[in-house]
Short mmCIF file of C-alpha atoms and ligand atoms in Angstrom, two decimals:
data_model
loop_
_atom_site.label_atom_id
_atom_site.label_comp_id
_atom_site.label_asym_id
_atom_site.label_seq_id
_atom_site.Cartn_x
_atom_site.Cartn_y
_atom_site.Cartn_z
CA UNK X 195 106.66 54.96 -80.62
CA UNK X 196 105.21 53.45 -77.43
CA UNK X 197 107.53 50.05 -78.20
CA UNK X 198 110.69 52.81 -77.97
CA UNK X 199 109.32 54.29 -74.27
CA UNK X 200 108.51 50.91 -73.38
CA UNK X 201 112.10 49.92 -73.59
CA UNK X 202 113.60 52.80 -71.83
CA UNK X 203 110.73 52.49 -69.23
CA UNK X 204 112.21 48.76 -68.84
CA UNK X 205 115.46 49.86 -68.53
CA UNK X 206 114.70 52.72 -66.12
CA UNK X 207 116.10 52.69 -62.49
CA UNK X 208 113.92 56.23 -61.32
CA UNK X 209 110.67 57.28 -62.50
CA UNK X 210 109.36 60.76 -61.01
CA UNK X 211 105.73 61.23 -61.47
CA UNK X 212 104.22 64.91 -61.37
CA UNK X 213 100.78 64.50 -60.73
CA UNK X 214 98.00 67.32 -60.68
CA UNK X 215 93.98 67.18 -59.80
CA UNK X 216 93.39 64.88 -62.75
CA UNK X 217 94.27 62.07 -61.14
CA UNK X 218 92.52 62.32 -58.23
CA UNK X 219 89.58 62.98 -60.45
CA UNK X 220 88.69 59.27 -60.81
CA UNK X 221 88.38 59.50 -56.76
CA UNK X 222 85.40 62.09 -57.00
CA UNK X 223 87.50 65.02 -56.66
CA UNK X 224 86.62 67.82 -58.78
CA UNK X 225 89.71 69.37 -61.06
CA UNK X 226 90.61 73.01 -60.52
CA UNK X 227 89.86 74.40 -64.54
CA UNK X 228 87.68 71.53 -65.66
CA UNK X 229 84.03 71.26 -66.79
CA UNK X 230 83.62 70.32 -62.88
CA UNK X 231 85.56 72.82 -62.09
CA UNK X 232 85.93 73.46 -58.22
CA UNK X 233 83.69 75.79 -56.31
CA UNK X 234 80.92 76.55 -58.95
CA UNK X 235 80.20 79.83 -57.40
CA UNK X 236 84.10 81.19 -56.85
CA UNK X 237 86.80 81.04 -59.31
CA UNK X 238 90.13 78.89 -56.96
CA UNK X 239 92.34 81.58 -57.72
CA UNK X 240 90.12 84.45 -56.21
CA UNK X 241 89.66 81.85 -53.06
CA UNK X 242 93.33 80.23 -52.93
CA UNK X 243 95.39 83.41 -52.12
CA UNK X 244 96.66 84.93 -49.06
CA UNK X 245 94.36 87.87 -49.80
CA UNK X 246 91.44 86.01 -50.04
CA UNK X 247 92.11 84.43 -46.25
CA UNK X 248 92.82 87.90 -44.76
CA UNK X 249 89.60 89.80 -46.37
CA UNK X 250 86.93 86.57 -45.22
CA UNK X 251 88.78 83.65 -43.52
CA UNK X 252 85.62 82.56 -43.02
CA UNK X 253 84.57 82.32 -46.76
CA UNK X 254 87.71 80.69 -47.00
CA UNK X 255 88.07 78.50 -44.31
CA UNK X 256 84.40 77.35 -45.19
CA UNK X 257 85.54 76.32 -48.85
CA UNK X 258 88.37 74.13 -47.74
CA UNK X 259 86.49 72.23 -44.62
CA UNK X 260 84.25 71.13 -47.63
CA UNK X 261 87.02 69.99 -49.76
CA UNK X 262 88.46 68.50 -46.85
CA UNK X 263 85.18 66.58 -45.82
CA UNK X 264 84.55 65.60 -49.52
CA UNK X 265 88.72 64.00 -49.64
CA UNK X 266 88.32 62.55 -46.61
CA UNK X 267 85.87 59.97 -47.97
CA UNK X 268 87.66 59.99 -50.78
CA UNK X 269 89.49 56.62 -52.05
CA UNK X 270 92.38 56.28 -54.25
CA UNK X 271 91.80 55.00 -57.59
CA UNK X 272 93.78 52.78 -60.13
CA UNK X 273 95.47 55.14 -60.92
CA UNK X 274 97.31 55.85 -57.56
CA UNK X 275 97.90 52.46 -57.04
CA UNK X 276 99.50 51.68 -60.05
CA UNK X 277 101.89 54.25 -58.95
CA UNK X 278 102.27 52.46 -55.83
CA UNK X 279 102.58 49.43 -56.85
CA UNK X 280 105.30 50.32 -59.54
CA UNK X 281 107.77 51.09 -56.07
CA UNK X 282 108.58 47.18 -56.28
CA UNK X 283 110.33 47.08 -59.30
CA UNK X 284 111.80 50.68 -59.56
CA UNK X 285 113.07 53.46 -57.45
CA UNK X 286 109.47 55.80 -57.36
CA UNK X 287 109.25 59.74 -56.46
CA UNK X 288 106.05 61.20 -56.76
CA UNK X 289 106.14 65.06 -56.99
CA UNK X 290 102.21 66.18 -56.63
CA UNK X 291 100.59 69.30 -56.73
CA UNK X 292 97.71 67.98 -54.62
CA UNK X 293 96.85 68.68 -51.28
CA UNK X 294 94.64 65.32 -51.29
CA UNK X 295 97.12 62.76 -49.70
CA UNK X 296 95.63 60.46 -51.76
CA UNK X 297 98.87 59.11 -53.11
CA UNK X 298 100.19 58.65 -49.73
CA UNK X 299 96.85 56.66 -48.97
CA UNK X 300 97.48 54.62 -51.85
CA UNK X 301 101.31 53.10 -50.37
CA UNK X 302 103.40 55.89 -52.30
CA UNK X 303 106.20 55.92 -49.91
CA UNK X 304 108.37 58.93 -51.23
CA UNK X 305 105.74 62.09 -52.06
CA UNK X 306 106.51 65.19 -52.04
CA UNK X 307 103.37 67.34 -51.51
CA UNK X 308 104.43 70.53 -53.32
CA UNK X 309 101.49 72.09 -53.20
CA UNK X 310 101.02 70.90 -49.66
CA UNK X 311 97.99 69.56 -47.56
CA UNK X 312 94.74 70.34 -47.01
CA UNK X 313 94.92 67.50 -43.72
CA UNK X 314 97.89 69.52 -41.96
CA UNK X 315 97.10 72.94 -40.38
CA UNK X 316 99.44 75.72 -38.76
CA UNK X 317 99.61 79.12 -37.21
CA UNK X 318 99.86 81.76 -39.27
CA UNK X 319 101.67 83.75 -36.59
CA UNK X 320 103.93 81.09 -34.57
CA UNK X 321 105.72 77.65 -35.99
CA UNK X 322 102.86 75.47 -34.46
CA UNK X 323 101.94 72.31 -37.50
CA UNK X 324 99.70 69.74 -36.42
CA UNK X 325 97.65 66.91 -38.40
CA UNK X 326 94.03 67.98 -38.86
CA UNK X 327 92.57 64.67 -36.64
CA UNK X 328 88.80 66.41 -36.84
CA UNK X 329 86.27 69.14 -37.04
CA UNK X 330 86.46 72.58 -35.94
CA UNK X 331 84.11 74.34 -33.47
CA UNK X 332 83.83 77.61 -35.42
CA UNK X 333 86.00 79.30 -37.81
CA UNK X 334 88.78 80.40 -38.40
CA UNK X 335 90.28 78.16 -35.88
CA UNK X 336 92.62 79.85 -33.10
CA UNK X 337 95.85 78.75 -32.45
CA UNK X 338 96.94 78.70 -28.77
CA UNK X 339 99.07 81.76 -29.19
CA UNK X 340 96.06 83.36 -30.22
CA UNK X 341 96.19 84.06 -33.35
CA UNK X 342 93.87 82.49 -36.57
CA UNK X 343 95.43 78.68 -38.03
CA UNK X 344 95.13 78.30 -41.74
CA UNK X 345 95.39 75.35 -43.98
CA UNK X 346 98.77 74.10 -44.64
CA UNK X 347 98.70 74.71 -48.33
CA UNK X 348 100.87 77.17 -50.78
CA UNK X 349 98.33 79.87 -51.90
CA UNK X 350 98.68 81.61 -55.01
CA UNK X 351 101.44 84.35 -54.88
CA UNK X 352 104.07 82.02 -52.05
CA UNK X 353 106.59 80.54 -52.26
CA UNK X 354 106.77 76.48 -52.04
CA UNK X 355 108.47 75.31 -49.15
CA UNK X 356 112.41 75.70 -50.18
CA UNK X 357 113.21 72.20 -48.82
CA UNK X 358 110.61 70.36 -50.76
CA UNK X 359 111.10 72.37 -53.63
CA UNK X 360 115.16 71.86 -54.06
CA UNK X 361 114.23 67.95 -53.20
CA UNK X 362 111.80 68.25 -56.34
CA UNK X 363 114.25 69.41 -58.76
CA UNK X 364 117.04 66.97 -57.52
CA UNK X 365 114.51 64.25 -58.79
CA UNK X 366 113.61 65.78 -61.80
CA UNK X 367 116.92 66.22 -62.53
CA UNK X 368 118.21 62.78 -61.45
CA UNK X 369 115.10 60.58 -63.17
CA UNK X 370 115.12 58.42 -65.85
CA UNK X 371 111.43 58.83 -67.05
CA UNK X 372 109.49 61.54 -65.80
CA UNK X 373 105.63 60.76 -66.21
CA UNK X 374 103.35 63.85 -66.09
CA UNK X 375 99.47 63.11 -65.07
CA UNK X 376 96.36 64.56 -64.45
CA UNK X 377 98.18 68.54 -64.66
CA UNK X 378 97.21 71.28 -67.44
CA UNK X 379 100.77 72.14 -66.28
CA UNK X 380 99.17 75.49 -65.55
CA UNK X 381 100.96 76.67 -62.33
CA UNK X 382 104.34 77.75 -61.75
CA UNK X 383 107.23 76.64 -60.46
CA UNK X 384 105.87 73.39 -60.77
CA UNK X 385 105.07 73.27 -64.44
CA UNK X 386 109.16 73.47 -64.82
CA UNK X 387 109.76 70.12 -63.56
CA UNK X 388 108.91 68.58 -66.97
CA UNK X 389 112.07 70.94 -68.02
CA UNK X 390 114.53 69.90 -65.67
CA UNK X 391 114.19 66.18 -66.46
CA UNK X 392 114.48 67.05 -70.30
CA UNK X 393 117.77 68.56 -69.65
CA UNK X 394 118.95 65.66 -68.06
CA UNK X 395 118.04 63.46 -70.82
CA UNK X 396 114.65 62.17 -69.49
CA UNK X 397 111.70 60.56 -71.26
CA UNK X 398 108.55 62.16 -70.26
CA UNK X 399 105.74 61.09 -70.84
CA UNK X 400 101.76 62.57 -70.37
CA UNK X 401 98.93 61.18 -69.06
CA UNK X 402 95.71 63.01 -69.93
CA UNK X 403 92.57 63.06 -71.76
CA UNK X 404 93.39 66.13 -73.31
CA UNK X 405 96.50 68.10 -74.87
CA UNK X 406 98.24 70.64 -72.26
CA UNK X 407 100.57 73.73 -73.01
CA UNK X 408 104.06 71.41 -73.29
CA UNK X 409 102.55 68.23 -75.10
CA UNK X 410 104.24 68.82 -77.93
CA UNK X 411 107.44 68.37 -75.72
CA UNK X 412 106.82 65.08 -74.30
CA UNK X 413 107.70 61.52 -75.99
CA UNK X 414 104.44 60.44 -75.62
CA UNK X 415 101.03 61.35 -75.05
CA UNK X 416 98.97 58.73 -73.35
CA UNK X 417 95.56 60.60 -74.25
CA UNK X 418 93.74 58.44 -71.62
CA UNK X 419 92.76 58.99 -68.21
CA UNK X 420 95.22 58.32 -65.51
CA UNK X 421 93.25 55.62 -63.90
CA UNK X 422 93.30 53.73 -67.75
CA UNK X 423 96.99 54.67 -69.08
CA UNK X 424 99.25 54.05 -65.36
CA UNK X 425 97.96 50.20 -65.08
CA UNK X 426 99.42 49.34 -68.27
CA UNK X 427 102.82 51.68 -67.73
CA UNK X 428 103.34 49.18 -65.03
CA UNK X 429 102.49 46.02 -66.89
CA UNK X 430 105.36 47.10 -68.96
CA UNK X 431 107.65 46.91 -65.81
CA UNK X 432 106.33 43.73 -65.05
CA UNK X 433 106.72 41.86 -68.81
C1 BV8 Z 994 104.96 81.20 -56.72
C2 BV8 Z 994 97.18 74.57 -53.29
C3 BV8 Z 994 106.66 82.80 -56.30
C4 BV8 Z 994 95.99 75.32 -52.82
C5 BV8 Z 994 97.73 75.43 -55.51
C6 BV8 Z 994 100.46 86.10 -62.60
C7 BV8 Z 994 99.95 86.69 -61.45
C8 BV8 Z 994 100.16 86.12 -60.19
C9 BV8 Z 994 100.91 84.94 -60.05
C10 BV8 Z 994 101.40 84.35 -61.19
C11 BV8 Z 994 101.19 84.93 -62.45
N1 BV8 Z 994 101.78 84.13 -63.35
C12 BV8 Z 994 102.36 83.09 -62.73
C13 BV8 Z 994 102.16 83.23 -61.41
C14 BV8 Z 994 102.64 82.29 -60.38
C15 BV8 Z 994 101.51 81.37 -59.92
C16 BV8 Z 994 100.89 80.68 -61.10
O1 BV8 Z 994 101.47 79.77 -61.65
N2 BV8 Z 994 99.68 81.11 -61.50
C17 BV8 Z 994 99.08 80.50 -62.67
C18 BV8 Z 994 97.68 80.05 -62.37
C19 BV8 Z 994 99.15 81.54 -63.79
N3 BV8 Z 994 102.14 80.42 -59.04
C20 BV8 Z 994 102.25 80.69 -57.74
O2 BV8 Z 994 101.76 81.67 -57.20
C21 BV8 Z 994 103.09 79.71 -56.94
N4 BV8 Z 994 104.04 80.43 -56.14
O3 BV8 Z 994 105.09 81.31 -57.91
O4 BV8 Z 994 105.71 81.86 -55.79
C22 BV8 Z 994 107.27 83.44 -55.12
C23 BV8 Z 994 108.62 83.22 -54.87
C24 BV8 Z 994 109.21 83.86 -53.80
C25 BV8 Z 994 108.43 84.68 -52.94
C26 BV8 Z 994 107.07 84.86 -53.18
C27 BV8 Z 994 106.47 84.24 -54.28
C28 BV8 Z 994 102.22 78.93 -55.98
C29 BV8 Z 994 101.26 78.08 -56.78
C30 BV8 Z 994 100.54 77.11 -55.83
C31 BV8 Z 994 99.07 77.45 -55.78
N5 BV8 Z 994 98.38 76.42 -54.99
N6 BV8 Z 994 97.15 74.48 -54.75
C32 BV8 Z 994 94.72 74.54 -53.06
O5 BV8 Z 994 94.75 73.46 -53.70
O6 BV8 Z 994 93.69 75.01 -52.57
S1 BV8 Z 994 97.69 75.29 -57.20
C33 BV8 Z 994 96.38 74.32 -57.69
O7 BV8 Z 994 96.49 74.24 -59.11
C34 BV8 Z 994 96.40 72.86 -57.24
O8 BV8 Z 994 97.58 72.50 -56.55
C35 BV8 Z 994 96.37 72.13 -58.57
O9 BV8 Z 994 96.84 70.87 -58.51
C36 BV8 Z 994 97.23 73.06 -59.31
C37 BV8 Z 994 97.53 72.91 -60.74
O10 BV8 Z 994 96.39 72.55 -61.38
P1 BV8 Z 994 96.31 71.05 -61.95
O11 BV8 Z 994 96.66 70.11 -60.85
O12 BV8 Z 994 97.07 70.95 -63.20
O13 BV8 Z 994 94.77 70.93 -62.16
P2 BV8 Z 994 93.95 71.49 -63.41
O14 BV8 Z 994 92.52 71.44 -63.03
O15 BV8 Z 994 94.58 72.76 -63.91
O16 BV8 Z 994 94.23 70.39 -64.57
C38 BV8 Z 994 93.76 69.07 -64.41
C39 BV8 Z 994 94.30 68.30 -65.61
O17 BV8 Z 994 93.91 66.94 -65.45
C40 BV8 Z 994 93.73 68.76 -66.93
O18 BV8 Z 994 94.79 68.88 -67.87
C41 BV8 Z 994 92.77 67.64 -67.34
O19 BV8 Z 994 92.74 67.44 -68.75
C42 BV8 Z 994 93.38 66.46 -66.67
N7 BV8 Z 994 92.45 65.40 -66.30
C43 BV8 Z 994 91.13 65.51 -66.01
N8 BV8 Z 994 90.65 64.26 -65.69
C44 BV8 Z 994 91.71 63.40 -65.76
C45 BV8 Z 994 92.85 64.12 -66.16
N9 BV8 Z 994 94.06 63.54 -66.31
C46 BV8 Z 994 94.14 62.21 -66.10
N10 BV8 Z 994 93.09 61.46 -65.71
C47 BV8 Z 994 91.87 62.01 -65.54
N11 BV8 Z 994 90.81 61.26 -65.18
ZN1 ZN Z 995 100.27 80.23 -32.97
#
């Protein structure tokens, strides 16, 4: 079986790579629904909603200056570089769910942060965006219009920003090989990616430790972490 991928991974021109927490768990950042799950005291999706900002900005602000601090000296593993690395022999689009920038850290030139990113803030009144460049006096941080900034992330219950998200599915459907790592596939919309590059006559392939809710779909199961199984996809583009 892997002999058969490793041909068509040869012969592929684009790979698209969904990637999810578990690959940025090698860096030392906890998953959302693992053993080490996130915030032991809160449950993500109680904190990660809209709802949750408007009732205690605070609480929330609070839990994602500490995720912030804790990616900031964060590095990317093997696993993000192997990624990278892969751009010089084929045409690489990573589609991640993470808010990390880790991939982007790593040389990925072409990410799409779906999910978006926890070192961007904006306004959650007028269209002001800006890098997050340091601290914050107290929170939640005021914009200059006056009203409170908030992390520029998709919460539970919004939408994903249209343009990134049509961009997403013109990959998935365009790829070659779509390689899914380090995601229980879990969330919606992006747990449909997987789909569109099946309909298009794709290869996917996982990368995880454990089985998730469309393994039985994929060609092939790497059951290894990503910082193991992505080194040797790339060998295989290399032999
Ligand atoms: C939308 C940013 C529509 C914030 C995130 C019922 C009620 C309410 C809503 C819904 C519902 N049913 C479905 C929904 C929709 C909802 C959803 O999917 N909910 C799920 C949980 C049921 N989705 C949404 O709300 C989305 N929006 O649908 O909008 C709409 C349209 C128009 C108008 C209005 C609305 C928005 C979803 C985005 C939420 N934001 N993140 C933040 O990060 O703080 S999602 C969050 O979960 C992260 O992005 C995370 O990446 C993502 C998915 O999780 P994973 O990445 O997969 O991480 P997880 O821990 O689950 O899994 C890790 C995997 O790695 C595991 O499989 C593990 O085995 C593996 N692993 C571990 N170690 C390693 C490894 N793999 C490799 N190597 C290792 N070393
Ligand atoms: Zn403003």
């Amino acid at each position: 079986m892997f002999e058969q991928v490793a041909d068509r991974i040869r012969s592929a021109k684009k790979i698209v790579f969904v990637t999810g927490a578990g690959i940025s768990q090698e860096s030392g950042i906890p998953t959302f629904r693992g053993k080490d799950g996130y915030w032991r005291k809160y449950d993500p999706m109680q904190l990660a909603t809209i709802d949750a900002f408007y009732e205690n900005p605070e609480l929330v602000w609070e839990w994602y200056e500490e995720r912030r601090k804790n990616i900031l000296d964060a590095r990317p593993n093997n696993g993000h570089y192997a990624i990278s690395s892969l751009e010089k022999y084929k045409d690489v689009t990573v589609l991640t769910q993470n808010i990390d920038g880790l991939h982007q850290r790593a040389g990925s030139s072409e990410v799409l942060e779906i999910h978006g990113s926890i070192i961007r803030i904006r306004c959650t009144f007028c269209d002001y965006k800006d890098d997050i460049t340091s601290g914050f006096d107290s929170l939640p941080p005021k914009c200059r219009c006056g009203n409170m900034l908030r992390p520029d992330v998709v919460w539970f219950g919004e939408p994903l920003p249209q343009d990134v998200w049509r961009k997403s599915i013109m990959h998935a459907q365009s790829c070659d090989v779509m390689v899914i790592a380090g995601t229980s596939l879990a969330v919606s919309p992006a747990n449909t990616l997987p789909l569109y590059a099946k309909q298009n006559g794709a290869i996917l392939i996982e990368v995880n430790p454990e089985a998730t809710v469309m393994s039985e779909r994929m060609d092939l199961s790497l059951r290894e972490t990503s910082a193991n199984a992505l080194p040797h996809l790339v060998s295989i583009c290399e032999s």
